[in-house]
């Protein structure tokens, strides 16, 4: 490479907005294989899912347009049932359904979008200014890519909306397997000096 340009440089240049990343602690006793533990501690964890719903509702009240990312279809279905005015978009939807919903998001007419990994690449919705990483995961690079979905600068002359920052919620999952994954994501965010990172106690 000739040069490496990180997100913090682009934030200083005004090309990206500064994210505030809040780690919310969640604990759960899980057992068995990774798949079983993930189901118990993440996808079907009532306490965690209700917490996501409550945080989302507050973010909507604060005027945020939110993307919630999940790993499993089952998890997305659960969250969609808990969160009013949300829409869960995944691989089973047609190209037209996806395109129509993305257009609503770009017009800021879609307050809450829940999505699987189809949003990991090739999706550009600059008005997004809220993100909830509901699906855990150990990939630091992918976590940073997901942060990138909501920190792109955006303004709309017609409505006067100007995106000034991004509000991101991740989880410090204190449970088997997921504990180290959370620590890895936090370590990745900390490599960016312009990211504001807070851990709720």
Short mmCIF file of C-alpha atoms in Angstrom, two decimals:
data_model
loop_
_atom_site.label_atom_id
_atom_site.label_comp_id
_atom_site.label_asym_id
_atom_site.label_seq_id
_atom_site.Cartn_x
_atom_site.Cartn_y
_atom_site.Cartn_z
CA UNK A 1 0.00 0.00 0.00
CA UNK A 2 1.07 3.58 -0.72
CA UNK A 3 -0.77 4.96 2.32
CA UNK A 4 -3.16 3.86 5.03
CA UNK A 5 -6.03 6.18 5.95
CA UNK A 6 -7.94 5.28 9.08
CA UNK A 7 -11.39 6.38 10.21
CA UNK A 8 -9.97 8.85 12.75
CA UNK A 9 -8.19 10.78 9.99
CA UNK A 10 -11.45 10.99 8.00
CA UNK A 11 -13.34 12.13 11.11
CA UNK A 12 -10.86 14.97 11.59
CA UNK A 13 -11.32 15.91 7.93
CA UNK A 14 -15.12 16.00 8.33
CA UNK A 15 -15.67 13.15 5.88
CA UNK A 16 -16.96 10.90 8.65
CA UNK A 17 -18.83 11.79 11.87
CA UNK A 18 -17.54 10.83 15.30
CA UNK A 19 -19.19 7.73 16.80
CA UNK A 20 -19.98 7.25 20.47
CA UNK A 21 -19.83 3.53 21.20
CA UNK A 22 -21.58 2.34 24.35
CA UNK A 23 -20.85 -1.14 25.68
CA UNK A 24 -23.80 -2.48 27.67
CA UNK A 25 -22.94 -5.33 30.08
CA UNK A 26 -25.06 -8.48 29.92
CA UNK A 27 -24.40 -11.70 31.83
CA UNK A 28 -25.90 -15.13 31.32
CA UNK A 29 -25.05 -18.69 32.35
CA UNK A 30 -24.74 -20.69 29.14
CA UNK A 31 -23.72 -24.29 28.53
CA UNK A 32 -22.75 -26.68 25.78
CA UNK A 33 -21.36 -25.98 22.32
CA UNK A 34 -20.91 -22.54 20.80
CA UNK A 35 -24.20 -22.87 18.87
CA UNK A 36 -26.12 -23.78 22.03
CA UNK A 37 -24.45 -21.04 24.05
CA UNK A 38 -25.18 -18.49 21.31
CA UNK A 39 -28.84 -19.46 21.24
CA UNK A 40 -29.15 -19.25 25.04
CA UNK A 41 -27.06 -16.14 25.61
CA UNK A 42 -27.72 -14.05 22.50
CA UNK A 43 -30.62 -15.02 20.22
CA UNK A 44 -33.10 -16.24 22.87
CA UNK A 45 -31.89 -14.21 25.83
CA UNK A 46 -35.08 -12.42 26.95
CA UNK A 47 -33.25 -9.95 29.18
CA UNK A 48 -30.83 -8.98 26.43
CA UNK A 49 -33.53 -8.73 23.76
CA UNK A 50 -35.80 -6.61 25.96
CA UNK A 51 -32.82 -4.37 26.66
CA UNK A 52 -32.25 -3.98 22.91
CA UNK A 53 -35.93 -3.10 22.43
CA UNK A 54 -35.86 -0.50 25.21
CA UNK A 55 -32.65 1.10 23.93
CA UNK A 56 -34.06 1.18 20.40
CA UNK A 57 -37.29 2.85 21.52
CA UNK A 58 -35.30 5.54 23.34
CA UNK A 59 -33.08 6.13 20.32
CA UNK A 60 -36.15 6.53 18.12
CA UNK A 61 -37.56 9.09 20.56
CA UNK A 62 -34.27 10.96 20.25
CA UNK A 63 -34.71 11.15 16.48
CA UNK A 64 -32.22 8.49 15.47
CA UNK A 65 -32.63 6.24 12.44
CA UNK A 66 -31.42 2.84 13.58
CA UNK A 67 -29.90 -0.26 12.07
CA UNK A 68 -29.89 -3.40 14.23
CA UNK A 69 -27.60 -6.16 13.01
CA UNK A 70 -28.20 -9.82 13.88
CA UNK A 71 -26.59 -13.10 12.93
CA UNK A 72 -29.60 -15.43 12.94
CA UNK A 73 -32.99 -15.17 11.27
CA UNK A 74 -34.57 -16.39 14.50
CA UNK A 75 -33.01 -13.52 16.42
CA UNK A 76 -34.23 -10.95 13.90
CA UNK A 77 -37.76 -12.34 14.09
CA UNK A 78 -37.74 -12.05 17.89
CA UNK A 79 -36.52 -8.44 17.83
CA UNK A 80 -39.01 -7.46 15.11
CA UNK A 81 -41.83 -8.74 17.34
CA UNK A 82 -40.53 -6.68 20.28
CA UNK A 83 -39.82 -3.37 18.52
CA UNK A 84 -42.69 -1.27 17.16
CA UNK A 85 -42.40 0.04 13.58
CA UNK A 86 -39.38 -2.12 12.85
CA UNK A 87 -38.77 -4.15 9.70
CA UNK A 88 -36.53 -7.22 9.49
CA UNK A 89 -34.84 -7.54 6.10
CA UNK A 90 -32.90 -10.69 5.21
CA UNK A 91 -31.97 -13.02 2.39
CA UNK A 92 -35.50 -14.36 1.86
CA UNK A 93 -36.73 -10.95 0.65
CA UNK A 94 -36.76 -10.24 -3.07
CA UNK A 95 -34.43 -7.74 -4.66
CA UNK A 96 -37.34 -5.34 -5.12
CA UNK A 97 -38.38 -5.60 -1.47
CA UNK A 98 -34.82 -4.82 -0.40
CA UNK A 99 -34.53 -1.95 -2.86
CA UNK A 100 -37.85 -0.42 -1.79
CA UNK A 101 -36.90 -0.57 1.89
CA UNK A 102 -33.46 0.89 1.24
CA UNK A 103 -35.13 3.80 -0.54
CA UNK A 104 -37.31 4.38 2.54
CA UNK A 105 -34.19 4.33 4.71
CA UNK A 106 -32.48 6.89 2.47
CA UNK A 107 -35.54 9.15 2.80
CA UNK A 108 -35.42 8.71 6.60
CA UNK A 109 -38.85 7.08 6.52
CA UNK A 110 -37.70 3.83 8.15
CA UNK A 111 -37.01 4.41 11.84
CA UNK A 112 -35.80 0.89 12.67
CA UNK A 113 -34.26 -1.65 10.31
CA UNK A 114 -33.19 -5.09 11.51
CA UNK A 115 -30.86 -6.92 9.16
CA UNK A 116 -28.64 -9.96 8.81
CA UNK A 117 -25.19 -10.03 7.22
CA UNK A 118 -26.67 -8.88 3.88
CA UNK A 119 -25.86 -5.40 5.21
CA UNK A 120 -22.19 -6.19 5.73
CA UNK A 121 -21.14 -5.18 2.23
CA UNK A 122 -22.34 -3.01 -0.62
CA UNK A 123 -25.12 -1.15 1.21
CA UNK A 124 -24.91 2.64 1.36
CA UNK A 125 -27.50 4.41 3.54
CA UNK A 126 -25.84 7.61 4.68
CA UNK A 127 -28.75 8.98 6.79
CA UNK A 128 -28.31 6.15 9.33
CA UNK A 129 -27.05 7.56 12.64
CA UNK A 130 -27.84 4.76 15.09
CA UNK A 131 -26.50 1.22 15.21
CA UNK A 132 -27.09 -1.69 17.57
CA UNK A 133 -24.75 -4.66 17.21
CA UNK A 134 -27.14 -7.29 18.52
CA UNK A 135 -25.40 -10.33 17.11
CA UNK A 136 -22.08 -10.43 18.97
CA UNK A 137 -19.30 -12.08 16.93
CA UNK A 138 -15.50 -12.34 17.08
CA UNK A 139 -14.51 -10.62 13.83
CA UNK A 140 -12.90 -7.28 14.69
CA UNK A 141 -12.64 -6.27 11.04
CA UNK A 142 -16.30 -6.93 10.40
CA UNK A 143 -17.25 -4.98 13.53
CA UNK A 144 -15.30 -1.98 12.22
CA UNK A 145 -16.97 -2.32 8.81
CA UNK A 146 -20.36 -2.27 10.52
CA UNK A 147 -19.45 0.90 12.40
CA UNK A 148 -18.67 2.37 8.99
CA UNK A 149 -22.32 1.96 7.98
CA UNK A 150 -23.42 4.80 10.27
CA UNK A 151 -20.51 7.26 10.42
CA UNK A 152 -20.66 8.60 6.87
CA UNK A 153 -21.38 12.33 6.82
CA UNK A 154 -24.79 13.31 5.49
CA UNK A 155 -26.97 16.38 5.10
CA UNK A 156 -30.30 17.01 3.38
CA UNK A 157 -30.94 20.54 2.11
CA UNK A 158 -34.68 19.88 1.68
CA UNK A 159 -35.32 18.87 5.28
CA UNK A 160 -32.40 20.68 6.89
CA UNK A 161 -31.22 17.44 8.51
CA UNK A 162 -27.50 17.29 9.22
CA UNK A 163 -25.92 14.20 10.71
CA UNK A 164 -23.57 15.41 13.44
CA UNK A 165 -22.61 12.14 15.12
CA UNK A 166 -23.47 8.46 15.40
CA UNK A 167 -24.73 6.54 18.44
CA UNK A 168 -23.66 2.91 18.57
CA UNK A 169 -24.56 0.20 21.08
CA UNK A 170 -22.50 -2.95 21.49
CA UNK A 171 -22.62 -5.51 24.29
CA UNK A 172 -20.07 -6.67 26.82
CA UNK A 173 -21.44 -10.20 26.95
CA UNK A 174 -20.18 -11.81 30.15
CA UNK A 175 -20.71 -15.42 29.15
CA UNK A 176 -18.89 -18.42 27.73
CA UNK A 177 -17.42 -17.86 24.23
CA UNK A 178 -18.90 -14.36 23.84
CA UNK A 179 -16.81 -12.79 26.64
CA UNK A 180 -13.61 -12.82 24.58
CA UNK A 181 -15.47 -11.75 21.45
CA UNK A 182 -16.68 -8.59 23.18
CA UNK A 183 -13.18 -7.81 24.40
CA UNK A 184 -11.78 -8.22 20.88
CA UNK A 185 -14.33 -5.81 19.41
CA UNK A 186 -13.61 -3.24 22.11
CA UNK A 187 -9.87 -3.55 21.46
CA UNK A 188 -10.47 -2.91 17.77
CA UNK A 189 -12.53 0.22 18.44
CA UNK A 190 -9.78 1.49 20.75
CA UNK A 191 -7.34 1.55 17.83
CA UNK A 192 -9.27 4.59 16.54
CA UNK A 193 -8.45 7.62 18.74
CA UNK A 194 -11.46 9.60 17.49
CA UNK A 195 -13.95 6.94 18.62
CA UNK A 196 -15.61 7.71 21.94
CA UNK A 197 -15.95 4.43 23.86
CA UNK A 198 -17.88 4.05 27.12
CA UNK A 199 -18.67 0.97 29.20
CA UNK A 200 -21.73 1.05 31.44
CA UNK A 201 -21.12 -0.45 34.87
#
